[in-house]
Coordinates of C-alpha atoms in Angstrom, one line a residue:
Chain A
M1 CA 19.5 -3.6 -50.8
N2 CA 21.2 -6.5 -48.9
A3 CA 18.6 -9.5 -49.0
T4 CA 19.5 -10.4 -45.5
R5 CA 18.6 -6.8 -44.1
I6 CA 15.7 -4.8 -44.9
V7 CA 16.4 -1.1 -43.9
L8 CA 13.4 1.2 -43.8
P9 CA 12.2 4.2 -41.8
A10 CA 10.5 3.4 -38.3
L11 CA 7.2 4.8 -39.4
T12 CA 7.1 3.3 -42.8
I13 CA 7.9 -0.2 -41.6
L14 CA 5.3 0.0 -39.0
A15 CA 2.7 0.7 -41.5
I16 CA 3.8 -2.1 -43.6
A17 CA 3.8 -4.4 -40.8
A18 CA 0.2 -3.4 -40.1
T19 CA -1.0 -4.1 -43.8
V20 CA 1.0 -7.4 -44.4
A21 CA -1.6 -10.0 -45.6
F22 CA -1.7 -12.7 -43.1
T23 CA -2.3 -16.5 -43.9
Q24 CA -4.9 -17.3 -41.4
T25 CA -8.6 -17.1 -42.1
P26 CA -10.2 -15.1 -39.3
A27 CA -12.9 -16.7 -37.3
A28 CA -16.2 -15.4 -37.3
T29 CA -17.2 -12.4 -35.4
G30 CA -20.1 -12.5 -32.7
T31 CA -18.8 -15.6 -31.0
K32 CA -19.0 -15.8 -27.2
D33 CA -16.1 -18.4 -27.3
P34 CA -13.1 -16.2 -25.8
I35 CA -10.6 -18.6 -27.5
A36 CA -12.3 -18.1 -31.0
R37 CA -12.7 -14.3 -30.3
G38 CA -8.9 -14.2 -29.3
R39 CA -8.0 -16.1 -32.3
Y40 CA -9.9 -13.6 -34.5
L41 CA -8.3 -10.7 -32.8
V42 CA -4.9 -12.1 -33.0
T43 CA -5.3 -12.8 -36.7
A44 CA -6.8 -9.3 -37.3
M45 CA -4.2 -7.5 -35.5
G46 CA -1.4 -9.0 -37.2
C47 CA 0.4 -10.4 -34.2
N48 CA 1.8 -13.0 -36.3
D49 CA 3.6 -10.5 -38.5
C50 CA 6.2 -10.1 -35.9
H51 CA 5.8 -12.8 -33.2
T52 CA 5.8 -15.7 -35.7
P53 CA 9.3 -16.0 -37.4
W54 CA 9.1 -15.3 -41.2
T55 CA 10.4 -17.7 -43.7
M56 CA 10.9 -17.9 -47.5
T57 CA 8.4 -19.6 -49.5
A58 CA 7.8 -20.3 -53.0
Q59 CA 5.3 -17.2 -52.7
G60 CA 7.8 -15.0 -50.9
P61 CA 8.4 -14.2 -47.3
A62 CA 5.4 -15.7 -44.7
P63 CA 5.2 -16.5 -41.2
D64 CA 6.3 -20.0 -40.4
M65 CA 3.3 -21.4 -38.8
T66 CA 5.2 -24.5 -37.2
R67 CA 6.7 -21.8 -35.1
M68 CA 3.5 -19.9 -34.5
L69 CA 3.9 -16.9 -32.1
S70 CA 7.0 -18.2 -30.5
G71 CA 8.9 -15.0 -31.0
H72 CA 12.5 -14.4 -32.2
P73 CA 14.2 -17.8 -32.7
A74 CA 16.6 -18.4 -30.1
D75 CA 19.0 -20.2 -32.5
A76 CA 19.2 -17.4 -34.9
K77 CA 22.7 -16.3 -35.3
L78 CA 22.7 -12.9 -36.6
P79 CA 25.5 -10.3 -37.3
D80 CA 25.6 -6.9 -35.7
P81 CA 22.7 -4.8 -37.2
P82 CA 23.7 -1.9 -39.4
A83 CA 24.5 1.5 -37.6
G84 CA 21.5 3.2 -39.1
S85 CA 21.3 6.8 -39.9
E86 CA 19.1 9.8 -39.4
A87 CA 17.3 9.2 -42.5
W88 CA 17.3 5.3 -42.2
P89 CA 17.2 4.5 -38.5
V90 CA 15.6 1.1 -38.3
S91 CA 16.3 -2.2 -39.6
V92 CA 14.9 -5.8 -39.1
N93 CA 16.0 -9.2 -39.8
T94 CA 14.7 -11.7 -42.3
T95 CA 12.6 -13.5 -39.9
N96 CA 10.9 -10.2 -39.1
T97 CA 11.4 -10.8 -35.4
A98 CA 14.6 -8.8 -34.4
W99 CA 14.4 -5.0 -34.7
S100 CA 17.5 -2.5 -34.5
G101 CA 16.8 1.2 -34.1
P102 CA 18.0 4.1 -31.7
W103 CA 16.6 2.1 -28.8
G104 CA 18.8 -0.8 -29.1
I105 CA 17.7 -4.1 -30.5
S106 CA 14.3 -5.4 -29.6
Y107 CA 13.3 -9.2 -30.1
T108 CA 9.6 -10.2 -30.3
A109 CA 8.4 -12.2 -27.5
N110 CA 7.5 -15.7 -27.1
L111 CA 3.5 -15.6 -26.8
T112 CA 3.0 -19.4 -26.6
P113 CA 2.2 -20.9 -23.2
S114 CA 5.7 -22.1 -22.5
K115 CA 6.0 -22.1 -18.8
A116 CA 9.7 -21.4 -19.1
H117 CA 10.0 -19.1 -22.0
G118 CA 6.6 -17.7 -23.0
L119 CA 3.3 -16.8 -21.2
G120 CA 2.6 -20.1 -19.7
A121 CA 3.3 -18.7 -16.0
W122 CA 1.5 -15.4 -16.8
T123 CA -2.0 -14.6 -15.5
A124 CA -4.5 -12.7 -17.5
D125 CA -4.2 -9.8 -15.2
E126 CA -0.6 -9.6 -15.8
F127 CA -1.2 -9.6 -19.5
L128 CA -3.6 -6.9 -19.3
A129 CA -1.5 -4.7 -17.1
A130 CA 1.5 -5.1 -19.7
L131 CA -0.7 -4.0 -22.5
R132 CA -2.4 -1.3 -20.6
T133 CA 0.8 0.2 -19.3
G134 CA 3.2 -0.5 -22.2
R135 CA 5.7 -2.0 -19.5
H136 CA 7.5 -5.3 -19.6
Q137 CA 5.6 -7.6 -17.2
G138 CA 3.3 -4.8 -16.6
R139 CA 5.8 -2.8 -14.3
G140 CA 9.2 -3.1 -15.7
R141 CA 11.1 -1.4 -18.7
Q142 CA 9.1 0.0 -21.4
I143 CA 7.8 -2.3 -24.1
L144 CA 9.8 -1.6 -27.1
P145 CA 9.3 -0.7 -30.8
P146 CA 7.6 -2.0 -32.9
M147 CA 5.0 -3.4 -30.5
P148 CA 1.9 -1.3 -31.0
W149 CA 0.9 -1.5 -27.5
P150 CA -1.0 1.8 -27.2
M151 CA -3.4 0.5 -30.1
I152 CA -3.8 -2.7 -28.6
S153 CA -4.5 -1.1 -25.2
Q154 CA -7.6 0.4 -26.5
L155 CA -9.2 -3.2 -26.6
T156 CA -11.7 -3.8 -23.8
D157 CA -11.0 -6.1 -21.0
D158 CA -13.0 -8.9 -22.3
D159 CA -11.2 -8.6 -25.7
L160 CA -7.7 -8.7 -24.0
R161 CA -8.8 -11.8 -21.9
A162 CA -9.9 -13.4 -25.1
V163 CA -6.5 -12.9 -26.6
F164 CA -4.9 -14.2 -23.7
A165 CA -7.2 -17.2 -23.6
F166 CA -6.1 -17.9 -27.3
L167 CA -2.6 -17.5 -26.6
Q168 CA -2.9 -20.1 -23.8
S169 CA -4.6 -22.4 -26.1
I170 CA -2.0 -22.7 -28.7
P171 CA 0.9 -25.2 -28.6
A172 CA 3.7 -24.2 -26.4
I173 CA 7.1 -23.9 -27.9
D174 CA 10.1 -23.6 -25.6
N175 CA 11.9 -20.9 -27.5
H176 CA 14.1 -18.5 -25.2
V177 CA 13.8 -15.2 -26.8
P178 CA 17.1 -12.9 -25.8
E179 CA 16.7 -9.9 -23.7
P180 CA 16.8 -6.8 -25.7
T181 CA 20.1 -5.0 -25.9
P182 CA 20.9 -1.4 -25.4
P183 CA 22.3 0.9 -28.2
Q184 CA 25.8 -0.1 -28.7
G185 CA 28.4 1.8 -26.8
R186 CA 26.0 1.8 -23.7
Chain B
M1 CA 25.4 9.9 -22.4
N2 CA 21.8 11.3 -21.6
S3 CA 21.2 12.7 -25.1
T4 CA 21.3 9.0 -26.0
I5 CA 18.7 8.4 -23.2
W6 CA 16.5 10.9 -24.4
Q7 CA 17.0 10.0 -28.1
T8 CA 16.4 6.3 -27.2
K9 CA 13.1 7.2 -25.2
G10 CA 12.2 9.8 -28.1
Y11 CA 11.9 6.8 -30.5
I12 CA 10.1 4.5 -28.1
A13 CA 7.7 7.4 -27.5
L14 CA 7.4 8.0 -31.1
A15 CA 6.5 4.5 -31.9
A16 CA 4.1 4.4 -29.5
A17 CA 2.5 7.7 -30.7
V18 CA 2.5 6.4 -34.2
S19 CA 0.9 3.1 -33.2
A20 CA -1.8 5.1 -31.3
L21 CA -2.6 7.0 -34.4
G22 CA -3.9 3.7 -35.8
G23 CA -6.9 4.1 -33.4
C24 CA -8.6 7.3 -33.5
D25 CA -8.8 11.0 -32.0
Q26 CA -11.1 9.9 -29.4
P27 CA -10.3 6.3 -28.5
P28 CA -13.1 4.1 -27.3
A29 CA -13.1 3.9 -23.4
P30 CA -12.0 0.4 -22.8
T31 CA -13.3 -1.1 -19.5
N32 CA -10.1 -1.0 -17.9
S33 CA -9.4 -3.2 -14.8
V34 CA -5.7 -2.4 -14.8
P35 CA -4.6 0.4 -14.0
L36 CA -7.7 2.3 -13.0
P37 CA -7.4 5.7 -11.6
V38 CA -9.7 6.3 -8.7
A39 CA -12.8 8.5 -9.5
T40 CA -12.0 11.3 -6.8
T41 CA -10.4 14.4 -8.2
P42 CA -7.4 15.6 -6.3
P43 CA -7.4 19.4 -5.3
P44 CA -5.9 21.5 -8.0
K45 CA -3.3 23.0 -5.7
L46 CA -1.0 21.4 -3.1
S47 CA -2.1 24.1 -0.8
A48 CA -5.5 22.7 -0.7
T49 CA -4.4 19.1 0.3
G50 CA -4.2 20.2 4.0
L51 CA -0.4 19.9 4.4
W52 CA -0.2 23.6 5.7
S53 CA -2.0 25.8 8.2
D54 CA -0.4 28.6 6.6
P55 CA 0.8 28.0 3.0
S56 CA 2.5 31.2 2.6
S57 CA 4.8 30.4 5.3
R58 CA 4.7 26.7 4.8
T59 CA 3.6 26.1 8.4
L60 CA 2.8 22.6 8.8
A61 CA -1.1 21.7 9.8
A62 CA -1.4 20.7 13.5
D63 CA -2.2 17.1 12.6
V64 CA 0.8 16.5 10.0
L65 CA 3.8 14.6 11.2
T66 CA 7.0 14.5 9.8
Y67 CA 9.1 11.1 9.4
S68 CA 12.2 9.7 7.6
P69 CA 12.6 6.1 6.4
Q70 CA 15.9 4.6 7.3
Y71 CA 16.1 2.9 3.8
P72 CA 15.2 5.8 1.3
L73 CA 14.5 5.4 -2.4
W74 CA 17.3 6.8 -4.9
T75 CA 15.9 9.4 -7.1
D76 CA 19.0 10.8 -8.6
G77 CA 20.0 12.6 -5.4
A78 CA 16.9 14.5 -4.7
A79 CA 16.5 15.8 -1.3
K80 CA 13.3 14.6 0.2
Q81 CA 10.9 15.6 2.9
R82 CA 8.0 13.3 4.1
W83 CA 4.8 14.0 6.0
I84 CA 1.9 11.9 7.2
A85 CA -1.3 13.1 8.7
L86 CA -4.1 10.6 10.3
P87 CA -7.7 11.6 11.0
A88 CA -8.4 12.6 14.3
G89 CA -9.1 9.8 16.8
T90 CA -7.9 7.2 14.1
A91 CA -4.9 4.8 14.4
I92 CA -3.0 2.7 12.1
D93 CA -3.9 -1.1 12.3
A94 CA -0.5 -2.7 12.9
R95 CA -1.5 -6.3 14.0
D96 CA 0.3 -7.5 10.8
I97 CA 3.5 -5.7 11.7
D98 CA 4.6 -5.8 8.1
V99 CA 1.4 -4.8 6.3
W100 CA -0.1 -1.8 8.3
Q101 CA -3.6 -0.9 7.7
F102 CA -4.3 3.0 7.3
P103 CA -7.7 4.5 8.2
I104 CA -9.5 6.1 5.5
G105 CA -8.5 9.8 5.3
T106 CA -4.8 9.2 5.8
R107 CA -2.7 11.4 3.7
L108 CA 1.1 11.4 3.0
W109 CA 3.2 13.8 1.2
K110 CA 6.7 13.5 -0.2
E111 CA 8.6 16.5 -1.5
F112 CA 11.2 16.0 -4.0
A113 CA 13.8 19.0 -4.4
F114 CA 16.8 19.8 -6.6
D115 CA 18.2 22.8 -5.2
R116 CA 14.5 24.1 -5.1
P117 CA 11.1 22.1 -4.4
V118 CA 10.2 20.6 -7.6
E119 CA 7.4 18.1 -6.9
T120 CA 5.3 16.9 -4.0
R121 CA 3.6 13.7 -4.3
F122 CA 0.3 13.0 -2.5
M123 CA -1.7 10.1 -1.3
L124 CA -4.9 9.8 0.2
R125 CA -6.7 6.8 1.4
T126 CA -10.4 7.0 0.4
D127 CA -13.2 4.6 0.8
A128 CA -12.6 3.6 -2.8
G129 CA -8.9 2.7 -2.3
W130 CA -5.6 5.1 -2.6
Q131 CA -5.8 8.1 -4.6
Y132 CA -2.3 9.3 -6.0
A133 CA -1.4 13.1 -7.3
T134 CA 1.5 14.8 -8.1
Y135 CA 2.1 18.5 -7.4
V136 CA 4.7 20.5 -9.7
W137 CA 6.0 23.5 -7.8
N138 CA 5.8 26.9 -9.6
Q139 CA 9.0 28.9 -10.1
D140 CA 8.7 31.2 -7.1
G141 CA 7.9 28.4 -4.7
T142 CA 4.7 29.6 -3.5
D143 CA 2.5 26.6 -4.5
A144 CA 2.4 23.7 -6.4
D145 CA -0.2 22.4 -9.2
L146 CA -1.6 19.3 -9.9
A147 CA 0.5 17.5 -12.7
P148 CA -1.2 15.8 -15.7
E149 CA -2.1 12.4 -15.4
R150 CA 0.4 11.2 -17.9
G151 CA 3.2 13.2 -15.8
L152 CA 5.8 15.6 -17.3
P153 CA 9.0 14.3 -18.5
G154 CA 12.4 16.2 -17.7
V155 CA 11.1 19.0 -15.9
V156 CA 14.6 20.3 -14.1
P157 CA 18.0 19.2 -14.5
T158 CA 19.4 16.9 -11.7
R159 CA 23.0 15.9 -12.3
D160 CA 25.3 14.4 -14.8
G161 CA 23.1 15.8 -17.5
A162 CA 20.1 14.0 -16.5
R163 CA 16.4 15.6 -15.9
H164 CA 13.8 14.7 -13.5
D165 CA 10.5 13.3 -14.7
I166 CA 7.2 13.8 -13.0
P167 CA 5.6 10.4 -12.7
G168 CA 2.2 9.9 -14.0
L169 CA -0.7 8.0 -12.5
V170 CA 0.1 4.6 -14.0
D171 CA 3.8 5.1 -12.7
C172 CA 2.3 5.8 -9.1
R173 CA 0.3 2.6 -9.2
L174 CA 3.0 0.3 -10.7
C175 CA 5.4 1.1 -7.7
H176 CA 2.7 1.5 -4.9
E177 CA 0.5 -1.3 -5.8
G178 CA 3.1 -4.1 -6.4
G179 CA 2.8 -5.6 -3.1
R180 CA 0.6 -5.7 0.0
S181 CA 0.7 -2.2 1.2
P182 CA 0.7 0.9 -1.0
V183 CA 2.6 2.7 1.5
L184 CA 6.3 2.1 1.2
G185 CA 8.2 4.2 3.2
F186 CA 6.1 4.2 6.3
S187 CA 6.6 1.0 8.0
A188 CA 7.9 -0.9 11.1
L189 CA 11.1 -1.6 9.8
Q190 CA 11.5 1.8 7.9
L191 CA 10.7 3.6 11.3
S192 CA 12.6 1.5 13.5
P193 CA 14.5 3.4 16.2
D194 CA 17.7 1.0 15.5
R195 CA 18.4 2.9 12.4
D196 CA 21.1 1.6 10.0
P197 CA 24.2 3.7 9.8
L198 CA 25.5 2.4 6.6
A199 CA 22.2 2.9 4.7
P200 CA 23.0 5.0 1.6
H201 CA 21.4 8.4 1.5
A202 CA 19.5 8.1 4.8
T203 CA 18.9 11.4 6.6
P204 CA 19.5 11.5 10.3
K205 CA 16.2 11.3 12.2
S206 CA 15.1 15.0 13.0
A207 CA 14.0 16.0 16.4
G208 CA 10.4 16.2 15.3
D209 CA 10.3 13.0 13.3
V210 CA 8.0 10.2 14.4
D211 CA 9.5 6.7 14.5
L212 CA 8.1 3.4 15.8
P213 CA 8.2 4.3 19.5
A214 CA 6.9 8.0 18.9
L215 CA 3.7 6.4 17.2
L216 CA 3.2 3.8 19.7
A217 CA 3.5 6.8 22.6
R218 CA 1.0 8.8 20.6
G219 CA -1.5 6.1 20.3
L220 CA -1.4 6.2 16.4
L221 CA -0.7 2.4 16.1
A222 CA -3.3 -0.2 17.1
H223 CA -3.1 -3.8 17.9
V224 CA 1.0 -3.9 17.7
P225 CA 2.0 -7.2 18.5
E226 CA 3.8 -7.4 21.9
R227 CA 7.2 -8.3 20.7
W228 CA 7.4 -5.2 18.7
Q229 CA 6.3 -2.9 21.4
T230 CA 9.6 -3.9 23.2
S231 CA 11.9 -4.7 20.2
A232 CA 13.3 -2.5 17.5
P233 CA 13.0 -4.1 14.1
R234 CA 16.3 -4.8 12.5
I235 CA 17.3 -6.6 9.4
A236 CA 19.0 -10.0 10.1
A237 CA 22.6 -9.9 8.6
R238 CA 25.9 -11.2 9.2
T239 CA 27.8 -7.9 8.6
P240 CA 27.0 -4.3 8.9
H241 CA 27.4 -4.0 5.2
E242 CA 25.0 -7.0 4.5
R243 CA 22.5 -5.3 6.6
A244 CA 22.7 -2.1 4.5
A245 CA 22.7 -3.9 1.4
V246 CA 19.4 -6.0 2.1
G247 CA 17.9 -2.7 3.5
Y248 CA 18.8 -1.2 0.3
L249 CA 17.1 -3.6 -1.6
F250 CA 14.1 -3.5 0.7
G251 CA 13.8 0.2 0.3
N252 CA 14.4 0.4 -3.4
C253 CA 13.1 -2.9 -5.0
A254 CA 10.5 -4.7 -2.6
G255 CA 7.7 -2.6 -4.1
C256 CA 7.7 -4.9 -7.1
H257 CA 9.9 -7.8 -5.9
N258 CA 8.1 -9.3 -3.1
A259 CA 6.1 -12.5 -2.3
D260 CA 2.7 -11.2 -2.9
G261 CA 2.7 -9.1 -5.9
P262 CA 2.3 -9.8 -9.7
L263 CA 6.1 -10.6 -10.1
Q264 CA 6.1 -13.2 -7.3
R265 CA 6.7 -15.7 -9.9
L266 CA 10.2 -14.4 -10.6
G267 CA 11.0 -15.9 -7.2
L268 CA 12.8 -12.8 -6.3
R269 CA 12.0 -11.3 -2.9
F270 CA 13.4 -8.0 -1.4
D271 CA 10.5 -7.8 1.1
H272 CA 11.6 -8.4 4.7
P273 CA 9.0 -10.0 7.0
L274 CA 10.1 -8.9 10.5
A275 CA 9.3 -12.6 11.8
A276 CA 11.7 -14.2 8.9
S277 CA 14.6 -16.0 10.3
T278 CA 16.7 -15.3 7.0
A279 CA 16.3 -12.3 4.8
P280 CA 14.5 -13.5 1.8
A281 CA 16.8 -11.4 -0.2
L282 CA 19.6 -13.7 0.4
T283 CA 17.8 -16.8 -0.1
T284 CA 16.3 -15.6 -3.4
A285 CA 19.3 -13.6 -4.7
L286 CA 22.6 -14.7 -3.6
D287 CA 24.2 -17.0 -5.9
V288 CA 20.8 -17.7 -7.6
A289 CA 20.5 -17.8 -11.5
S290 CA 18.8 -14.9 -13.0
H291 CA 16.0 -14.8 -15.3
F292 CA 17.8 -11.8 -17.0
S293 CA 21.3 -12.0 -18.3
R294 CA 23.3 -9.1 -19.5
G295 CA 26.8 -10.0 -21.1
D296 CA 28.4 -12.8 -19.0
A297 CA 26.5 -12.0 -15.8
T298 CA 24.1 -14.8 -15.3
H299 CA 23.3 -14.7 -11.6
R300 CA 21.7 -12.2 -9.4
L301 CA 24.2 -11.8 -6.7
V302 CA 27.6 -13.5 -6.9
T303 CA 29.6 -14.2 -3.9
G304 CA 33.0 -12.6 -4.4
D305 CA 32.2 -11.4 -7.8
P306 CA 30.3 -8.1 -7.9
E307 CA 31.2 -7.6 -11.5
H308 CA 29.2 -10.9 -12.5
S309 CA 26.3 -10.1 -10.5
V310 CA 23.3 -9.2 -12.6
I311 CA 21.8 -6.9 -9.8
V312 CA 24.9 -5.0 -9.5
R313 CA 25.1 -4.3 -13.4
R314 CA 21.6 -3.3 -13.4
L315 CA 22.2 -0.8 -10.6
R316 CA 25.0 0.6 -12.4
A317 CA 23.2 0.7 -15.7
T318 CA 21.5 3.9 -17.0
D319 CA 20.0 2.6 -20.2
P320 CA 16.2 2.0 -20.0
L321 CA 16.7 -1.5 -21.0
T322 CA 18.9 -2.6 -18.4
Q323 CA 18.4 -0.3 -15.4
M324 CA 16.8 -1.1 -12.1
P325 CA 14.6 0.5 -11.0
P326 CA 13.2 0.6 -14.4
F327 CA 12.0 4.3 -13.9
G328 CA 12.1 6.9 -11.2
R329 CA 15.9 7.5 -11.9
H330 CA 18.2 8.2 -14.7
V331 CA 21.6 8.3 -12.7
A332 CA 23.4 5.6 -11.3
D333 CA 23.5 5.4 -7.3
T334 CA 27.2 5.2 -6.9
A335 CA 27.0 4.9 -3.3
A336 CA 24.8 1.9 -3.4
V337 CA 27.1 0.3 -6.1
A338 CA 30.1 0.8 -3.9
L339 CA 28.1 -0.8 -1.0
F340 CA 27.3 -3.8 -3.1
E341 CA 30.8 -4.1 -4.3
H342 CA 32.2 -3.9 -1.0
W343 CA 29.7 -6.5 0.6
L344 CA 29.9 -9.0 -2.2
G345 CA 33.6 -8.6 -3.2
S346 CA 35.2 -8.2 0.1
E347 CA 32.9 -9.2 3.1
L348 CA 30.8 -12.2 1.7
P349 CA 33.7 -14.7 0.9
G350 CA 34.2 -16.8 3.7
L351 CA 31.3 -15.6 5.8
P352 CA 29.2 -18.1 7.9
V353 CA 25.6 -19.0 6.9
A354 CA 23.0 -16.1 7.6
S355 CA 22.0 -15.3 11.0
T356 CA 18.8 -16.1 12.3
Q357 CA 18.4 -13.1 14.5
T358 CA 16.0 -10.6 13.5
T359 CA 15.8 -8.1 16.4
Q360 CA 17.7 -6.6 19.0
P361 CA 16.7 -5.0 22.3
R362 CA 15.8 -1.6 22.0
T363 CA 18.3 0.6 23.6
H364 CA 16.5 3.9 24.0

């Protein structure tokens, strides 16, 4: 397999993404501090698996926490993805932030509080609306694979607000994630 | 083309379903604040909503009025009929001419037909807010059944290989609750007697349709500002095609893109306050950089260059990642695209700045 491209069936890779070990230590549960609660949830739900670009380390690929939750790097120069096939429809790049499949190419979002390119201008209600409806900005196009929003939508309002509070507390990174692109030929 | 759309959507849905399996068969009930279906259960049949006095002959109930907005929403060419009923002795509070307040008990219906009636959408103002429901017509056209809360995709073919989706409750709320009024097609501008002859897909006002003067005459509007009792609302524009283009954006896009809803931070406004001296669509879209880019198009609407206008590309698009509106259609509105091409490409270059006139005297 080409080292620059990992091609796996969509369902398998979703499962793998959900079980990848994560480098942060979860905060203790039971806290009433929403930021600590949000940090715990973000850690346990594996948000960094896709929203933090991966890099190669001596121990193997791992999220680059200097770019924590800043989404697909705007400066990444990627060749066109492989065409995919019925048996192998999905591919993902080495940073684990660009996904190609029958829906087109999706790039993981910048979740940092960057006002220009992240969630800095969002309200908690908008964040909840997006994750409850599965629609971009709560009312636009569908949020694309591999984002597991139906699972996250099962969180309570308090937990979603805690996640948002944590995301607003982390360092802002002005990384302009590209728009998703439709399937080639459309 | 549309097999690709369905394949695309199928994978999106598949991924969502697989993600959902990470939960459990009976997911916990989150304390949802957004979106929240109202508690009142709509009737199981359309015939029980009060639209008809005689369902078998589809004779309208005595309190049901027909109307036709001058800037209709594009729904893949569906033929539409619309009705409203107010409780006896009540009136719409129109002191804010742009945001009418409807009395509790107000009901609205909108029928969508592709050769035959396919669905009828229903809104009811309750004391807890607006209730939304959609009814799917049976094959023999005798009645319509309440659709599932999640909607029904692809119920009938429409055109160009596309199929019509019955919206779910979330879709209803996304479109109707993105601005100041959940009622989108029944407003002073939409019901102006000064109808726009270039508005794409507008049906001529039928003899029985109520418009602004008819509502005033019937006493169904209260507290109407004096100005609007004598003047017909009209979009300020420099040319007829500009008027129609701004009106199209008002009718098709202002539900989300307005000054008051969740997307206000985008700074893109297609709402049209009647007191405004210039259409917000012109000041927020024309030659304004876009947050969204596609290919070499980087500005929302470009004077003299429709090909590089992001909005025109999104009107033309039929892929789910690009098209606008993002749902409610699968087929591009070619009449609207032609309107924008003519306005931007042929009319706009060399035009003076936007007019400040917002009304013209009523002539009838």
